[in-house]
PDB file of C-alpha atoms in Angstrom:
ATOM      1  CA  MET A   1       0.830 -19.649  -8.748  1.00  0.00           C
ATOM      2  CA  ALA A   2       2.368 -21.641 -11.575  1.00  0.00           C
ATOM      3  CA  VAL A   3      -0.696 -23.898 -11.620  1.00  0.00           C
ATOM      4  CA  LEU A   4      -3.015 -20.889 -11.980  1.00  0.00           C
ATOM      5  CA  PHE A   5      -0.926 -19.539 -14.837  1.00  0.00           C
ATOM      6  CA  LEU A   6      -0.991 -22.937 -16.550  1.00  0.00           C
ATOM      7  CA  LEU A   7      -4.781 -23.141 -16.145  1.00  0.00           C
ATOM      8  CA  TYR A   8      -5.124 -19.632 -17.575  1.00  0.00           C
ATOM      9  CA  VAL A   9      -3.019 -20.526 -20.642  1.00  0.00           C
ATOM     10  CA  ILE A  10      -4.941 -23.764 -21.216  1.00  0.00           C
ATOM     11  CA  THR A  11      -8.268 -21.896 -20.932  1.00  0.00           C
ATOM     12  CA  GLU A  12      -7.165 -19.198 -23.387  1.00  0.00           C
ATOM     13  CA  VAL A  13      -5.889 -21.756 -25.929  1.00  0.00           C
ATOM     14  CA  ALA A  14      -9.113 -23.768 -25.621  1.00  0.00           C
ATOM     15  CA  ALA A  15     -11.218 -20.633 -26.144  1.00  0.00           C
ATOM     16  CA  VAL A  16      -9.220 -19.540 -29.202  1.00  0.00           C
ATOM     17  CA  TRP A  17      -9.375 -23.073 -30.593  1.00  0.00           C
ATOM     18  CA  ALA A  18     -13.158 -23.228 -30.116  1.00  0.00           C
ATOM     19  CA  VAL A  19     -13.730 -19.857 -31.782  1.00  0.00           C
ATOM     20  CA  ALA A  20     -11.330 -20.663 -34.631  1.00  0.00           C
ATOM     21  CA  SER A  21     -13.106 -23.943 -35.321  1.00  0.00           C
ATOM     22  CA  GLN A  22     -16.407 -22.056 -35.613  1.00  0.00           C
ATOM     23  CA  ILE A  23     -15.448 -18.959 -37.640  1.00  0.00           C
ATOM     24  CA  GLY A  24     -12.007 -19.778 -39.045  1.00  0.00           C
ATOM     25  CA  VAL A  25      -8.490 -18.534 -38.402  1.00  0.00           C
ATOM     26  CA  LEU A  26      -8.821 -15.141 -40.134  1.00  0.00           C
ATOM     27  CA  GLY A  27     -12.116 -14.411 -38.399  1.00  0.00           C
ATOM     28  CA  THR A  28     -10.565 -15.317 -35.047  1.00  0.00           C
ATOM     29  CA  LEU A  29      -7.572 -13.039 -35.633  1.00  0.00           C
ATOM     30  CA  GLY A  30      -9.916 -10.244 -36.719  1.00  0.00           C
ATOM     31  CA  LEU A  31     -12.064 -10.736 -33.621  1.00  0.00           C
ATOM     32  CA  LEU A  32      -9.001 -10.645 -31.350  1.00  0.00           C
ATOM     33  CA  LEU A  33      -7.743  -7.476 -33.055  1.00  0.00           C
ATOM     34  CA  ALA A  34     -11.167  -5.803 -32.865  1.00  0.00           C
ATOM     35  CA  GLY A  35     -11.419  -6.696 -29.172  1.00  0.00           C
ATOM     36  CA  ALA A  36      -8.004  -5.165 -28.500  1.00  0.00           C
ATOM     37  CA  LEU A  37      -8.851  -1.940 -30.380  1.00  0.00           C
ATOM     38  CA  VAL A  38     -12.277  -1.480 -28.810  1.00  0.00           C
ATOM     39  CA  GLY A  39     -10.934  -2.444 -25.402  1.00  0.00           C
ATOM     40  CA  SER A  40      -8.034  -0.002 -25.551  1.00  0.00           C
ATOM     41  CA  TRP A  41     -10.360   2.825 -26.625  1.00  0.00           C
ATOM     42  CA  LEU A  42     -12.749   1.945 -23.803  1.00  0.00           C
ATOM     43  CA  ALA A  43      -9.910   1.716 -21.258  1.00  0.00           C
ATOM     44  CA  ARG A  44      -8.674   5.158 -22.227  1.00  0.00           C
ATOM     45  CA  ARG A  45     -12.147   6.685 -22.000  1.00  0.00           C
ATOM     46  CA  GLU A  46     -13.063   5.031 -18.696  1.00  0.00           C
ATOM     47  CA  GLY A  47      -9.629   5.768 -17.231  1.00  0.00           C
ATOM     48  CA  GLY A  48     -10.089   9.466 -17.962  1.00  0.00           C
ATOM     49  CA  LYS A  49     -13.536   9.410 -16.372  1.00  0.00           C
ATOM     50  CA  ALA A  50     -12.176   7.677 -13.287  1.00  0.00           C
ATOM     51  CA  ALA A  51      -9.326  10.194 -12.929  1.00  0.00           C
ATOM     52  CA  ARG A  52     -11.725  13.137 -13.236  1.00  0.00           C
ATOM     53  CA  ALA A  53     -14.056  11.551 -10.679  1.00  0.00           C
ATOM     54  CA  VAL A  54     -11.188  11.130  -8.188  1.00  0.00           C
ATOM     55  CA  MET A  55     -10.155  14.767  -8.615  1.00  0.00           C
ATOM     56  CA  ALA A  56     -13.731  16.070  -8.277  1.00  0.00           C
ATOM     57  CA  THR A  57     -14.351  14.012  -5.159  1.00  0.00           C
ATOM     58  CA  ALA A  58     -11.069  15.085  -3.587  1.00  0.00           C
ATOM     59  CA  ARG A  59     -11.829  18.758  -4.346  1.00  0.00           C
ATOM     60  CA  SER A  60     -15.215  18.429  -2.658  1.00  0.00           C
ATOM     61  CA  GLY A  61     -13.522  17.180   0.505  1.00  0.00           C
ATOM     62  CA  ARG A  62     -15.028  13.704   0.488  1.00  0.00           C
ATOM     63  CA  SER A  63     -13.009  10.498   0.640  1.00  0.00           C
ATOM     64  CA  PRO A  64     -12.584   9.088  -2.895  1.00  0.00           C
ATOM     65  CA  HIS A  65     -12.613   5.377  -1.933  1.00  0.00           C
ATOM     66  CA  ASN A  66     -15.126   4.349  -4.602  1.00  0.00           C
ATOM     67  CA  GLU A  67     -13.494   6.469  -7.285  1.00  0.00           C
ATOM     68  CA  ILE A  68     -10.025   5.111  -6.538  1.00  0.00           C
ATOM     69  CA  THR A  69     -11.388   1.568  -6.609  1.00  0.00           C
ATOM     70  CA  ASP A  70     -13.015   2.329  -9.964  1.00  0.00           C
ATOM     71  CA  GLY A  71      -9.674   3.581 -11.272  1.00  0.00           C
ATOM     72  CA  MET A  72      -7.954   0.437 -10.042  1.00  0.00           C
ATOM     73  CA  LEU A  73     -10.550  -1.773 -11.731  1.00  0.00           C
ATOM     74  CA  VAL A  74     -10.294   0.217 -14.980  1.00  0.00           C
ATOM     75  CA  GLY A  75      -6.521  -0.244 -14.919  1.00  0.00           C
ATOM     76  CA  LEU A  76      -6.897  -3.984 -14.347  1.00  0.00           C
ATOM     77  CA  GLY A  77      -9.458  -4.160 -17.149  1.00  0.00           C
ATOM     78  CA  GLY A  78      -7.089  -2.343 -19.503  1.00  0.00           C
ATOM     79  CA  LEU A  79      -4.303  -4.756 -18.616  1.00  0.00           C
ATOM     80  CA  LEU A  80      -6.560  -7.740 -19.272  1.00  0.00           C
ATOM     81  CA  ILE A  81      -7.556  -6.312 -22.657  1.00  0.00           C
ATOM     82  CA  PHE A  82      -3.921  -6.229 -23.756  1.00  0.00           C
ATOM     83  CA  LEU A  83      -3.366  -9.889 -22.870  1.00  0.00           C
ATOM     84  CA  PRO A  84      -4.028 -12.050 -25.912  1.00  0.00           C
ATOM     85  CA  GLY A  85      -7.084 -14.274 -25.760  1.00  0.00           C
ATOM     86  CA  PHE A  86     -10.833 -14.236 -25.453  1.00  0.00           C
ATOM     87  CA  VAL A  87     -11.144 -15.051 -21.755  1.00  0.00           C
ATOM     88  CA  SER A  88      -8.951 -12.113 -20.720  1.00  0.00           C
ATOM     89  CA  ASP A  89     -10.765  -9.834 -23.196  1.00  0.00           C
ATOM     90  CA  VAL A  90     -14.162 -10.721 -21.730  1.00  0.00           C
ATOM     91  CA  ALA A  91     -12.878 -10.235 -18.170  1.00  0.00           C
ATOM     92  CA  GLY A  92     -11.311  -6.897 -19.171  1.00  0.00           C
ATOM     93  CA  LEU A  93     -14.504  -5.706 -20.838  1.00  0.00           C
ATOM     94  CA  LEU A  94     -16.512  -6.616 -17.723  1.00  0.00           C
ATOM     95  CA  LEU A  95     -14.199  -4.361 -15.719  1.00  0.00           C
ATOM     96  CA  LEU A  96     -14.398  -1.530 -18.253  1.00  0.00           C
ATOM     97  CA  LEU A  97     -18.169  -1.483 -18.702  1.00  0.00           C
ATOM     98  CA  PRO A  98     -20.733  -0.291 -16.113  1.00  0.00           C
ATOM     99  CA  SER A  99     -20.790  -3.851 -14.714  1.00  0.00           C
ATOM    100  CA  ARG A 100     -17.620  -2.721 -12.916  1.00  0.00           C
ATOM    101  CA  ALA A 101     -19.883  -1.413 -10.129  1.00  0.00           C
ATOM    102  CA  LEU A 102     -20.617  -5.011  -9.097  1.00  0.00           C
ATOM    103  CA  PHE A 103     -16.915  -5.740  -8.736  1.00  0.00           C
ATOM    104  CA  ARG A 104     -16.361  -2.460  -6.877  1.00  0.00           C
ATOM    105  CA  ARG A 105     -19.089  -3.248  -4.336  1.00  0.00           C
ATOM    106  CA  ALA A 106     -17.685  -6.743  -3.783  1.00  0.00           C
ATOM    107  CA  TRP A 107     -14.168  -5.337  -3.346  1.00  0.00           C
ATOM    108  CA  MET A 108     -15.311  -2.653  -0.892  1.00  0.00           C
ATOM    109  CA  ARG A 109     -17.244  -5.240   1.182  1.00  0.00           C
ATOM    110  CA  ARG A 110     -14.124  -7.401   1.321  1.00  0.00           C
ATOM    111  CA  VAL A 111     -11.977  -4.469   2.452  1.00  0.00           C
ATOM    112  CA  GLN A 112     -14.482  -3.424   5.110  1.00  0.00           C
ATOM    113  CA  ARG A 113     -14.681  -6.974   6.495  1.00  0.00           C
ATOM    114  CA  ARG A 114     -10.926  -7.023   7.010  1.00  0.00           C
ATOM    115  CA  GLY A 115     -11.262  -4.149   9.482  1.00  0.00           C
ATOM    116  CA  PRO A 116      -9.611  -0.756   9.762  1.00  0.00           C
ATOM    117  CA  ALA A 117      -6.217  -0.229   8.222  1.00  0.00           C
ATOM    118  CA  ARG A 118      -3.213   0.012  10.509  1.00  0.00           C
ATOM    119  CA  SER A 119      -0.114   2.138  10.323  1.00  0.00           C
ATOM    120  CA  THR A 120       3.384   0.694  10.397  1.00  0.00           C
ATOM    121  CA  SER A 121       3.467   1.262  14.165  1.00  0.00           C
ATOM    122  CA  GLY A 122       0.334  -0.855  14.577  1.00  0.00           C
ATOM    123  CA  ALA A 123      -1.904   2.090  15.448  1.00  0.00           C
ATOM    124  CA  PRO A 124      -5.223   2.140  13.569  1.00  0.00           C
ATOM    125  CA  PHE A 125      -5.904   4.958  11.148  1.00  0.00           C
ATOM    126  CA  GLY A 126      -8.751   5.961   8.929  1.00  0.00           C
ATOM    127  CA  PRO A 127     -11.983   7.902   9.385  1.00  0.00           C
ATOM    128  CA  GLY A 128     -12.547   8.686  13.054  1.00  0.00           C
ATOM    129  CA  MET A 129      -9.241   7.212  14.189  1.00  0.00           C
ATOM    130  CA  ARG A 130      -6.776   9.309  16.175  1.00  0.00           C
ATOM    131  CA  THR A 131      -3.064   8.945  15.839  1.00  0.00           C
ATOM    132  CA  ARG A 132      -0.323  10.067  18.174  1.00  0.00           C
ATOM    133  CA  THR A 133       2.383  12.435  16.960  1.00  0.00           C
ATOM    134  CA  ILE A 134       5.740  12.523  18.705  1.00  0.00           C
ATOM    135  CA  VAL A 135       8.018  15.513  18.125  1.00  0.00           C
ATOM    136  CA  VAL A 136      11.699  15.086  18.935  1.00  0.00           C
ATOM    137  CA  ASP A 137      13.901  18.139  19.368  1.00  0.00           C
ATOM    138  CA  SER A 138      17.372  17.704  17.917  1.00  0.00           C
ATOM    139  CA  GLU A 139      20.414  19.668  16.942  1.00  0.00           C
ATOM    140  CA  VAL A 140      22.339  19.424  13.677  1.00  0.00           C
ATOM    141  CA  VAL A 141      26.109  19.228  14.186  1.00  0.00           C
ATOM    142  CA  SER A 142      28.560  19.992  11.411  1.00  0.00           C
ATOM    143  CA  ASP A 143      30.865  17.168  10.307  1.00  0.00           C
ATOM    144  CA  ASP A 144      33.945  19.396  10.127  1.00  0.00           C
ATOM    145  CA  ARG A 145      34.472  19.896  13.882  1.00  0.00           C
ATOM    146  CA  ARG A 146      38.129  19.736  14.918  1.00  0.00           C
ATOM    147  CA  ARG A 147      39.849  18.264  17.949  1.00  0.00           C
ATOM    148  CA  ASP A 148      40.684  20.680  20.727  1.00  0.00           C
ATOM    149  CA  ASP A 149      44.003  19.029  21.628  1.00  0.00           C
ATOM    150  CA  GLY A 150      46.095  21.578  19.752  1.00  0.00           C
ATOM    151  CA  GLU A 151      46.718  19.518  16.625  1.00  0.00           C
ATOM    152  CA  GLY A 152      43.728  21.014  14.827  1.00  0.00           C
ATOM    153  CA  GLY A 153      43.100  17.970  12.640  1.00  0.00           C
ATOM    154  CA  PRO A 154      40.186  15.612  12.559  1.00  0.00           C
ATOM    155  CA  ARG A 155      40.131  12.575  14.787  1.00  0.00           C
ATOM    156  CA  PRO A 156      42.040   9.538  13.485  1.00  0.00           C
ATOM    157  CA  ASN A 157      38.905   7.469  12.921  1.00  0.00           C
ATOM    158  CA  GLY A 158      37.412  10.234  10.738  1.00  0.00           C
ATOM    159  CA  ARG A 159      34.401  10.819  12.984  1.00  0.00           C
ATOM    160  CA  PRO A 160      33.606  14.327  14.200  1.00  0.00           C
ATOM    161  CA  VAL A 161      33.906  15.295  17.817  1.00  0.00           C
ATOM    162  CA  ILE A 162      30.504  15.846  19.402  1.00  0.00           C
ATOM    163  CA  ASP A 163      30.408  17.423  22.818  1.00  0.00           C
ATOM    164  CA  SER A 164      27.641  16.108  25.053  1.00  0.00           C
ATOM    165  CA  GLU A 165      25.937  18.447  27.475  1.00  0.00           C
TER     166      GLU A 165
END
């Protein structure tokens, strides 16, 4: 992971250096600032669209897998926009623009290849899957039960007396 982070930093510095050598330091700073402003506006707009799409799909009774994935990609794109540098800005813009559909399709294919999701008990769940529900009857017992040996106080260890049937 540290190697990937180091490669990312080196790539960002190289990209900023290359742009600065072509258009100058002030132009580079202006381009980075413009990218952040446009990207944040776009992230807000696309995030709102994604949230409305999730709500509309859920209200219609359909599963909002694609809409939730779009929202996740918009969030990742917004995060990438706020990281300084040109490489992260370009990657963020690709996730915020309509090209996001390519990434969504690739992500959904990857998820479908991994098979159906499983619950914590190991039972599969999802569309068409049945799960087993176990109901356990129980009784709530008050903690302030007293001993029946005539002293009337709680047991010495502080635990309540529970009569078994």
